[in-house]
Amino acid sequence: MRDKSSMKITVGHLYPELLNLYGDRGNIACLMQRCLWRGIRAETIELNTEEDIDFTKLDIVLLGGGSDREQMLVCRRLKKIQEKFRDYVENNGVVIAVCGGYQLLGKYYQTDEGLIEGLNLLDIYTEQGEGRLIGNIILDSELSDIPVVGFENHGGRTFLNEGCRPFGKVLYGAGNDGKSGYEGVIYKNVIGTYLHGPLLPKNSRICDYLLERALERKYGSVQLEKLDDWLEISANKYIFKRFMKRRRIAV
Ligand code: GLN
């Protein structure tokens, strides 16, 4: 097997100056730390809206959440990187996009203030609904053998078309549109989700899933060393029990 110290993961944080709500940056700390604990080297490149992005240098791309106003600003820049980003996604590049970032992967986000054009990388679209969907959320996801937990706060309602499957089934909370009973999207190695938290420290299984996909793509098949996730799993169980007792299901 390949020597771990020769492996390296590079995370590209897109537009941190505009897209970084509710500690989304914590997802990067988690990706990096879980590499370092395993002796795998890791670095993060912050890419701001003025920069040209070389996707061939990136193994994981993170797009965080943002307000509608910030999304409007980002949307203008996105067109410039659209084709390179599409190639990255179609070539199984790993992406984790949260809330505003998730919405921007789709065709558009229709707000009361106007239309925000998306990257059109996934066949999904978002429309602003009445009121915001705010609160804790718990999912059953095919990517994790334990529930996925987080916090959502969005005015947009996201709808998936063919070719995209949801990230999870809502056990508690609102999810994509507060009605379908589903949350987020999975397409190739892309996960889009409304879960802040930040998502990855709260859900180490999802973090490892992303790392595994990125390492596999770069180095071929890999088996990630198991870490002692006692603390993470205990926190997860606590949240699950706390909210599932007063269950509120979207459908
Ligand atoms: N502005 C978007 C909405 O309200 C996304 C918000 C967010 O990223 N939390 O739907």
CSV table of C-alpha atoms and ligand atoms in Angstrom, one decimal:
chain,number,residue,atom,x,y,z
A,1,MET,CA,0.0,0.0,0.0
A,2,ARG,CA,1.0,3.6,-0.7
A,3,ASP,CA,2.9,5.5,2.0
A,4,LYS,CA,0.5,7.8,3.6
A,5,SER,CA,2.9,10.6,4.1
A,6,SER,CA,3.3,10.8,0.3
A,7,MET,CA,-0.4,11.6,0.0
A,8,LYS,CA,-1.8,15.1,0.1
A,9,ILE,CA,-5.2,16.6,0.0
A,10,THR,CA,-5.7,20.2,-1.2
A,11,VAL,CA,-9.0,21.9,-0.3
A,12,GLY,CA,-10.1,24.9,-2.3
A,13,HIS,CA,-12.3,27.3,-0.2
A,14,LEU,CA,-14.3,29.3,-2.8
A,15,TYR,CA,-15.0,32.9,-1.9
A,16,PRO,CA,-14.6,32.8,1.9
A,17,GLU,CA,-15.0,36.5,2.1
A,18,LEU,CA,-18.6,36.2,0.9
A,19,LEU,CA,-19.7,32.6,1.6
A,20,ASN,CA,-19.0,31.7,5.2
A,21,LEU,CA,-22.1,31.6,7.3
A,22,TYR,CA,-22.6,29.9,10.7
A,23,GLY,CA,-19.0,28.6,10.8
A,24,ASP,CA,-18.9,26.9,7.5
A,25,ARG,CA,-15.2,27.3,7.6
A,26,GLY,CA,-15.2,24.7,10.4
A,27,ASN,CA,-15.8,22.1,7.6
A,28,ILE,CA,-12.3,22.9,6.4
A,29,ALA,CA,-10.7,22.5,9.8
A,30,CYS,CA,-12.3,19.1,10.1
A,31,LEU,CA,-11.2,17.9,6.6
A,32,MET,CA,-7.6,19.0,7.4
A,33,GLN,CA,-7.5,17.6,10.9
A,34,ARG,CA,-8.8,14.2,10.0
A,35,CYS,CA,-6.1,14.0,7.3
A,36,LEU,CA,-3.4,15.1,9.7
A,37,TRP,CA,-4.5,12.6,12.4
A,38,ARG,CA,-3.9,9.9,9.7
A,39,GLY,CA,-0.5,11.2,8.6
A,40,ILE,CA,-1.9,12.5,5.3
A,41,ARG,CA,-0.7,16.0,4.4
A,42,ALA,CA,-3.4,18.6,3.9
A,43,GLU,CA,-3.5,22.3,2.8
A,44,THR,CA,-6.3,24.8,2.1
A,45,ILE,CA,-6.2,27.4,-0.6
A,46,GLU,CA,-8.6,30.3,-0.1
A,47,LEU,CA,-9.8,31.6,-3.5
A,48,ASN,CA,-11.4,35.0,-3.6
A,49,THR,CA,-13.7,36.3,-6.3
A,50,GLU,CA,-10.9,38.1,-8.2
A,51,GLU,CA,-8.8,35.0,-8.6
A,52,ASP,CA,-8.6,32.6,-11.6
A,53,ILE,CA,-9.1,29.1,-10.2
A,54,ASP,CA,-7.0,26.1,-11.3
A,55,PHE,CA,-9.3,23.2,-10.5
A,56,THR,CA,-6.6,20.7,-11.5
A,57,LYS,CA,-4.8,21.6,-8.2
A,58,LEU,CA,-7.8,21.0,-6.0
A,59,ASP,CA,-9.0,17.7,-4.5
A,60,ILE,CA,-12.0,19.1,-2.5
A,61,VAL,CA,-13.9,22.3,-3.2
A,62,LEU,CA,-16.0,23.9,-0.5
A,63,LEU,CA,-18.7,26.5,-1.1
A,64,GLY,CA,-20.2,27.9,2.1
A,65,GLY,CA,-23.5,29.7,2.8
A,66,GLY,CA,-24.3,33.3,2.2
A,67,SER,CA,-27.0,35.9,2.4
A,68,ASP,CA,-29.0,36.6,-0.8
A,69,ARG,CA,-27.0,39.8,-1.2
A,70,GLU,CA,-23.7,38.0,-1.1
A,71,GLN,CA,-25.0,35.3,-3.5
A,72,MET,CA,-25.9,38.1,-6.0
A,73,LEU,CA,-22.3,39.3,-5.8
A,74,VAL,CA,-20.8,35.8,-6.2
A,75,CYS,CA,-23.1,34.9,-9.0
A,76,ARG,CA,-21.5,37.5,-11.3
A,77,ARG,CA,-18.1,35.9,-10.8
A,78,LEU,CA,-19.3,32.3,-11.1
A,79,LYS,CA,-19.9,32.6,-14.9
A,80,LYS,CA,-16.2,33.0,-15.4
A,81,ILE,CA,-15.3,29.7,-13.8
A,82,GLN,CA,-18.5,27.8,-14.9
A,83,GLU,CA,-16.9,25.6,-17.6
A,84,LYS,CA,-13.8,24.7,-15.5
A,85,PHE,CA,-16.0,23.9,-12.5
A,86,ARG,CA,-18.2,21.7,-14.7
A,87,ASP,CA,-15.2,19.7,-16.0
A,88,TYR,CA,-14.1,19.3,-12.4
A,89,VAL,CA,-17.5,18.0,-11.3
A,90,GLU,CA,-17.9,15.7,-14.4
A,91,ASN,CA,-14.4,14.3,-13.7
A,92,ASN,CA,-15.6,13.2,-10.2
A,93,GLY,CA,-14.1,16.2,-8.4
A,94,VAL,CA,-15.3,16.3,-4.8
A,95,VAL,CA,-17.5,19.2,-3.8
A,96,ILE,CA,-19.2,20.1,-0.5
A,97,ALA,CA,-21.6,23.0,-0.9
A,98,VAL,CA,-23.6,24.4,2.0
A,99,CYS,CA,-26.9,26.3,1.8
A,100,GLY,CA,-26.2,29.4,-0.4
A,101,GLY,CA,-23.3,27.5,-2.0
A,102,TYR,CA,-25.7,24.5,-2.6
A,103,GLN,CA,-28.3,26.8,-4.2
A,104,LEU,CA,-25.6,28.3,-6.5
A,105,LEU,CA,-24.8,24.8,-8.0
A,106,GLY,CA,-28.2,24.7,-9.6
A,107,LYS,CA,-29.8,26.5,-12.4
A,108,TYR,CA,-31.1,29.5,-10.5
A,109,TYR,CA,-32.3,30.9,-7.2
A,110,GLN,CA,-35.4,33.1,-7.7
A,111,THR,CA,-35.7,35.6,-4.9
A,112,ASP,CA,-38.2,38.4,-4.3
A,113,GLU,CA,-35.4,40.8,-5.2
A,114,GLY,CA,-34.6,39.1,-8.5
A,115,LEU,CA,-33.1,36.1,-10.2
A,116,ILE,CA,-29.7,34.8,-9.1
A,117,GLU,CA,-28.2,32.7,-11.8
A,118,GLY,CA,-26.5,29.5,-10.7
A,119,LEU,CA,-23.6,27.6,-12.1
A,120,ASN,CA,-26.1,25.1,-13.7
A,121,LEU,CA,-23.8,22.2,-12.8
A,122,LEU,CA,-26.7,20.2,-11.3
A,123,ASP,CA,-30.3,19.8,-12.5
A,124,ILE,CA,-31.8,21.6,-9.5
A,125,TYR,CA,-33.4,25.0,-8.9
A,126,THR,CA,-34.4,27.1,-5.9
A,127,GLU,CA,-37.2,29.5,-5.3
A,128,GLN,CA,-37.7,31.8,-2.3
A,129,GLY,CA,-40.7,30.7,-0.3
A,130,GLU,CA,-42.8,32.3,2.4
A,131,GLY,CA,-40.9,32.5,5.7
A,132,ARG,CA,-37.6,30.9,6.5
A,133,LEU,CA,-37.0,27.3,7.4
A,134,ILE,CA,-35.0,27.5,10.5
A,135,GLY,CA,-34.0,25.0,13.2
A,136,ASN,CA,-32.2,21.8,14.0
A,137,ILE,CA,-32.4,19.0,11.4
A,138,ILE,CA,-31.8,15.3,11.4
A,139,LEU,CA,-31.4,13.1,8.3
A,140,ASP,CA,-31.1,9.5,7.4
A,141,SER,CA,-28.4,9.5,4.6
A,142,GLU,CA,-27.1,6.7,2.4
A,143,LEU,CA,-23.6,8.1,3.1
A,144,SER,CA,-23.7,7.6,6.9
A,145,ASP,CA,-24.5,4.6,9.1
A,146,ILE,CA,-25.6,7.0,11.8
A,147,PRO,CA,-28.0,10.0,11.5
A,148,VAL,CA,-26.7,13.2,10.0
A,149,VAL,CA,-27.4,16.2,12.2
A,150,GLY,CA,-27.2,19.9,11.6
A,151,PHE,CA,-28.9,23.3,11.6
A,152,GLU,CA,-30.8,24.9,8.7
A,153,ASN,CA,-31.7,28.5,8.0
A,154,HIS,CA,-32.9,29.2,4.5
A,155,GLY,CA,-35.6,31.2,2.7
A,156,GLY,CA,-35.0,29.3,-0.6
A,157,ARG,CA,-36.8,26.0,-1.4
A,158,THR,CA,-34.8,23.7,-3.6
A,159,PHE,CA,-36.2,21.2,-6.1
A,160,LEU,CA,-34.3,18.3,-7.7
A,161,ASN,CA,-34.8,17.1,-11.2
A,162,GLU,CA,-33.8,13.8,-12.7
A,163,GLY,CA,-30.2,12.6,-12.3
A,164,CYS,CA,-29.9,14.0,-8.8
A,165,ARG,CA,-30.7,12.1,-5.6
A,166,PRO,CA,-31.3,13.6,-2.2
A,167,PHE,CA,-28.5,13.6,0.4
A,168,GLY,CA,-30.9,12.3,3.0
A,169,LYS,CA,-34.4,11.7,4.1
A,170,VAL,CA,-35.6,14.2,6.7
A,171,LEU,CA,-36.3,12.6,10.1
A,172,TYR,CA,-36.7,15.9,11.9
A,173,GLY,CA,-36.8,19.5,10.4
A,174,ALA,CA,-37.7,20.9,7.1
A,175,GLY,CA,-35.1,20.0,4.4
A,176,ASN,CA,-35.1,21.1,0.8
A,177,ASP,CA,-38.6,22.6,0.6
A,178,GLY,CA,-40.3,21.7,3.9
A,179,LYS,CA,-42.6,19.4,2.0
A,180,SER,CA,-40.9,16.6,0.0
A,181,GLY,CA,-39.4,15.0,3.1
A,182,TYR,CA,-35.9,15.1,1.5
A,183,GLU,CA,-32.8,17.2,2.1
A,184,GLY,CA,-29.8,18.1,-0.1
A,185,VAL,CA,-28.5,16.5,-3.2
A,186,ILE,CA,-25.9,14.0,-4.3
A,187,TYR,CA,-24.5,14.0,-7.8
A,188,LYS,CA,-21.3,12.1,-8.6
A,189,ASN,CA,-18.9,13.3,-5.9
A,190,VAL,CA,-20.8,16.4,-5.1
A,191,ILE,CA,-22.9,16.9,-1.9
A,192,GLY,CA,-25.1,19.9,-1.7
A,193,THR,CA,-26.9,20.5,1.6
A,194,TYR,CA,-28.7,23.0,3.8
A,195,LEU,CA,-26.9,21.8,6.9
A,196,HIS,CA,-24.7,24.3,8.7
A,197,GLY,CA,-23.3,23.4,12.0
A,198,PRO,CA,-20.7,23.2,10.7
A,199,LEU,CA,-21.7,20.0,8.9
A,200,LEU,CA,-18.5,18.0,9.0
A,201,PRO,CA,-17.3,18.2,12.6
A,202,LYS,CA,-20.8,17.1,13.6
A,203,ASN,CA,-20.8,14.3,11.1
A,204,SER,CA,-17.4,12.7,10.8
A,205,ARG,CA,-18.8,9.9,8.6
A,206,ILE,CA,-19.6,12.5,5.9
A,207,CYS,CA,-16.1,14.1,6.3
A,208,ASP,CA,-14.5,10.7,5.8
A,209,TYR,CA,-16.7,9.9,2.9
A,210,LEU,CA,-15.5,13.1,1.1
A,211,LEU,CA,-11.8,12.4,2.0
A,212,GLU,CA,-12.1,8.8,0.7
A,213,ARG,CA,-13.6,10.0,-2.6
A,214,ALA,CA,-10.9,12.6,-3.0
A,215,LEU,CA,-8.0,10.2,-2.2
A,216,GLU,CA,-9.5,7.5,-4.4
A,217,ARG,CA,-9.7,10.0,-7.3
A,218,LYS,CA,-6.1,11.0,-6.8
A,219,TYR,CA,-4.4,7.8,-5.8
A,220,GLY,CA,-6.7,4.9,-6.7
A,221,SER,CA,-8.4,2.7,-4.1
A,222,VAL,CA,-7.7,3.7,-0.5
A,223,GLN,CA,-8.8,2.4,2.9
A,224,LEU,CA,-9.0,5.2,5.5
A,225,GLU,CA,-7.7,4.3,8.9
A,226,LYS,CA,-10.5,4.4,11.5
A,227,LEU,CA,-10.3,7.2,14.1
A,228,ASP,CA,-11.6,7.2,17.6
A,229,ASP,CA,-14.9,9.1,17.1
A,230,TRP,CA,-16.2,8.4,20.6
A,231,LEU,CA,-16.9,12.1,21.2
A,232,GLU,CA,-18.4,12.8,17.9
A,233,ILE,CA,-20.7,9.8,18.1
A,234,SER,CA,-21.8,10.6,21.7
A,235,ALA,CA,-22.7,14.2,20.6
A,236,ASN,CA,-24.6,12.8,17.6
A,237,LYS,CA,-26.6,10.4,19.9
A,238,TYR,CA,-27.4,13.2,22.3
A,239,ILE,CA,-28.8,15.4,19.5
A,240,PHE,CA,-30.7,12.5,17.9
A,241,LYS,CA,-32.4,11.7,21.2
A,242,ARG,CA,-33.1,15.3,22.1
A,243,PHE,CA,-34.9,16.2,18.9
A,244,MET,CA,-36.4,12.8,17.9
A,245,LYS,CA,-38.4,12.9,21.2
A,246,ARG,CA,-40.4,15.8,19.9
A,247,ARG,CA,-40.5,14.8,16.3
A,248,ARG,CA,-41.7,17.1,13.6
A,249,ILE,CA,-41.7,15.5,10.2
A,250,ALA,CA,-41.7,17.4,7.0
A,251,VAL,CA,-44.2,15.1,5.1
B,1,GLN,N1,-29.7,33.2,1.1
B,1,GLN,C1,-30.1,31.8,1.0
B,1,GLN,C2,-31.5,31.6,1.6
B,1,GLN,O1,-31.9,32.3,2.5
B,1,GLN,C3,-29.0,30.9,1.7
B,1,GLN,C4,-28.9,31.2,3.2
B,1,GLN,C5,-27.7,30.5,3.8
B,1,GLN,O2,-26.7,30.2,3.2
B,1,GLN,N2,-27.9,30.2,5.1
B,1,GLN,O3,-32.1,30.6,1.2
